[in-house]
Amino acid sequence: MIIFFISFIFFILMLIPFAFAYKNSLKEFATLDINFENVRDPRYFAKSFKNKFENGLNNNLENNIIKLSKKEKLAILSENMNYKKNYYELIYIDSNDLIVNKPSNFYKEIYSNNSIYFTKEHIIRAAYSEKSITLNQDSRVIRWLDAKNKVIIGNNCFLGTSISSENFLTIGNSCIFKRLYAPKIIIGKTNDYKSPSNLKISPMIFKSIKRNIKIINDQNTKGYTFESSIMTKHSLTISSNIIIKGSIKTEKDLIIKSNVLIHGNIFADGNIIIGNNCKILGTIFSYNSITIRDFVQIGQQGKIKSIVAEENITLGYNFTMHGFISANKIGKTI
Amino acid sequence: MDLVLILKAYIIFSIIVIFLYTIRHLIFTYNRLYGRQKIYYNDLIDSDFPDISVLIPMFNEENVASDILDNLLKCKYNRAKIEIIPIDDFSTDNTKEILEKYEKKYSIIKPLYRTSKKDRGKPKALNEAMEKASGEIIIVFDADYKPTKKMLQRLAIAFKNPSIGAVMGRVIPDNSNTNLLTKLIDLERTGGYQVDQQARYNLKLMPQYGGTVGGYRKNLIIDSGGFNPKILAEDTEITFRLYTQGYKVIYANDAECYEQSPETWKSRGIQVSRWSRGHNNIMFRYFLKVIFSKYMSFLEKLDGIFLLCIYSVPLIISLAITSSILLLYFGEMSIFTGWWQLIFIGIYSGFGNFAPFYEIANGLIIDGRTKELFLLPLLIINFFFYIFYISIGFFKSIKDLIFSKNIRWHKTQRFKH
């Protein structure tokens, strides 16, 4: 009798999870949502804000209240104002170009139809300009900056999540960033800038592949050309003055010495170090960190390329890039 | 030799196999929970994309043909660098008429009308389409799939990396609420992609090309003889071919695409049996090639062997169950005693229940679908269902190996919604 009772209890206990499961199986569950319209846009923050703000402006403003996702207070800034230390409302700049000459903290987004010039030591949550934004030294961006024409950042700034421009972006020394985008980006001194030579070679598919090499070294022949893509499970060192007509994939580190020209893309599971005066025409991706020394040019005029690191990116003096830079951890300029 | 001894030895062998697979699944689960996650190339923005040819094998797809073509036409990709090749594989419904309509309207849609009923089948259809294709990269979708706007760019960007031979996106069923079967398939897909595939990518093992929502370099496949029409699981074969040639498959978890799951147990059984037959066929062909590959790392080889043998495990388990019943009747079931017995039982039930159980539970939590966790005990139904159909597939693959006969392709039934 006891055996039957224990068996019965055992059977019931065993059935409990199945009973729950069966009951739940009769319910409808939401299908995992896929966003069909989503596409990658490095200026997404700015475009989304601009659309919302302009829609808000088109509706009537009552008592300087604007409706974006919710109703928000709006402050209108103009020239020669006595600027406050802290602004906790959205900022709208509709007058002429504006110089904010006193260190101010903007804790909500700024929208401007004209250029804005921030002198040093500002805190800005986010700002969009239809023309240009200049942010002088020792300032801090909490989220993003974007300008249609150009964005100019001084030395020693913290650059939040994203800095972007439809045309041009220049950043000073000792800045910390996460993502940068512009068809032309210059880091460091701007007046030495020369456009990279417009090489008409597609950095896409190269059929010939060399495997598992550790070094590409031909010091005797200046301009030695290596006409193949490279896939190696080792670390790879490319000596100075070499031209590579192909893409590179290393399963460990990649060290590129000075004056190297690479026509293709670079992918490394380890760190990537790019020496002085190198030109890379393609995209660069590392599962670790990327260090780029001085006078390096990435990409080509008129094309968009990327530098993406799962960890850190360090950019040297007088660095030129056409496209997008993203560091999953910390990006910094020397 | 004593039959009892053989049965006991077999049970110990099956426990070792179950134990190894359980460990594998637990490592994947742990990796997705606590390990370092490798990002795909989502962040790469590039103005140069390769020329692509999108191939869509179709056989009697009048219910879904327009949907996939409309979705592909909405995709963001340079129109000069794309062609869409729907392959009408001698359909007997209105598929051909639908394709003709699209062909007239859109210059990038260039259908291939296959006319030989005898040559029907996905591998042959893909081979013929690749001859016609002008793209250097081939992207493949099944006809019931619904690609998003970003899908083609997401898949094609992988080929910037010269070591990538193929890319695989994530499949999500959109008819999961139809019945219990579709709900359970949805759970399996979640564990399989969100955890299994991503963990294999994280750990530098062997993510698998799945034959749809994915792409590959055309020259690598053509130069190595195209698709083998005698193999039913051409996707798995491509995975192993690429790895043994020194190329990698990359998994793009963010390249998500809806699919339609089978809605009847019969069609699911046929599908799983076909996968098993094809997969085991590949196991016979690639087992030694993987072990002796000069390009694959030790971990890739290890994972490759696990992957190759995965469709033989249900048969191993079913034979172990049979052995244990026989031993029970012989009164010889006491293989281990004491604590060993607990370990024995734990491992014995491990593969069937707990290992995929953990992966699926983890996948559901990552996807934020915690209500579906209540369904997990019902996976036991699939466990026994798959043991049966996968074992049938295994025996068919043995028959294929012995008689080397031509294989007839059975398409999975579509359901109109």
mmCIF file of C-alpha atoms in Angstrom, chain A residues 49 52-53 56-57 61 64-77 84 87-93 106-112 125-127 144:
data_model
loop_
_atom_site.group_PDB
_atom_site.id
_atom_site.type_symbol
_atom_site.label_atom_id
_atom_site.label_comp_id
_atom_site.label_asym_id
_atom_site.label_seq_id
_atom_site.Cartn_x
_atom_site.Cartn_y
_atom_site.Cartn_z
ATOM 1 C CA PHE A 49 16.469 64.494 -32.810
ATOM 2 C CA LYS A 52 11.459 65.352 -33.708
ATOM 3 C CA PHE A 53 12.553 68.910 -32.951
ATOM 4 C CA GLY A 56 7.771 70.086 -32.549
ATOM 5 C CA LEU A 57 8.607 73.546 -33.896
ATOM 6 C CA LEU A 61 4.783 76.612 -29.165
ATOM 7 C CA ASN A 64 7.881 77.962 -24.831
ATOM 8 C CA ILE A 65 6.766 74.370 -24.360
ATOM 9 C CA ILE A 66 7.704 72.021 -27.197
ATOM 10 C CA LYS A 67 6.417 68.484 -27.670
ATOM 11 C CA LEU A 68 9.032 65.922 -28.654
ATOM 12 C CA SER A 69 8.494 62.472 -27.107
ATOM 13 C CA LYS A 70 6.943 64.394 -24.203
ATOM 14 C CA LYS A 71 6.350 68.071 -23.463
ATOM 15 C CA GLU A 72 9.575 69.928 -22.696
ATOM 16 C CA LYS A 73 10.494 73.465 -21.762
ATOM 17 C CA LEU A 74 12.372 75.408 -24.440
ATOM 18 C CA ALA A 75 14.882 78.251 -23.945
ATOM 19 C CA ILE A 76 15.803 80.457 -26.886
ATOM 20 C CA LEU A 77 19.391 81.656 -26.937
ATOM 21 C CA LYS A 84 23.452 81.235 -17.334
ATOM 22 C CA TYR A 87 20.487 75.204 -18.526
ATOM 23 C CA TYR A 88 18.010 72.442 -17.718
ATOM 24 C CA GLU A 89 15.720 73.089 -20.703
ATOM 25 C CA LEU A 90 15.997 72.344 -24.421
ATOM 26 C CA ILE A 91 17.883 75.075 -26.269
ATOM 27 C CA TYR A 92 16.837 76.599 -29.597
ATOM 28 C CA ILE A 93 19.180 78.930 -31.476
ATOM 29 C CA PHE A 106 23.566 72.392 -21.101
ATOM 30 C CA TYR A 107 21.790 69.405 -19.592
ATOM 31 C CA LYS A 108 19.272 69.052 -22.447
ATOM 32 C CA GLU A 109 19.685 68.986 -26.235
ATOM 33 C CA ILE A 110 20.559 72.041 -28.321
ATOM 34 C CA TYR A 111 19.179 72.696 -31.805
ATOM 35 C CA SER A 112 20.630 75.461 -33.934
ATOM 36 C CA ARG A 125 24.452 66.902 -23.356
ATOM 37 C CA ALA A 126 23.800 66.908 -27.127
ATOM 38 C CA ALA A 127 23.800 69.496 -29.889
ATOM 39 C CA TRP A 144 26.456 63.494 -28.994
#
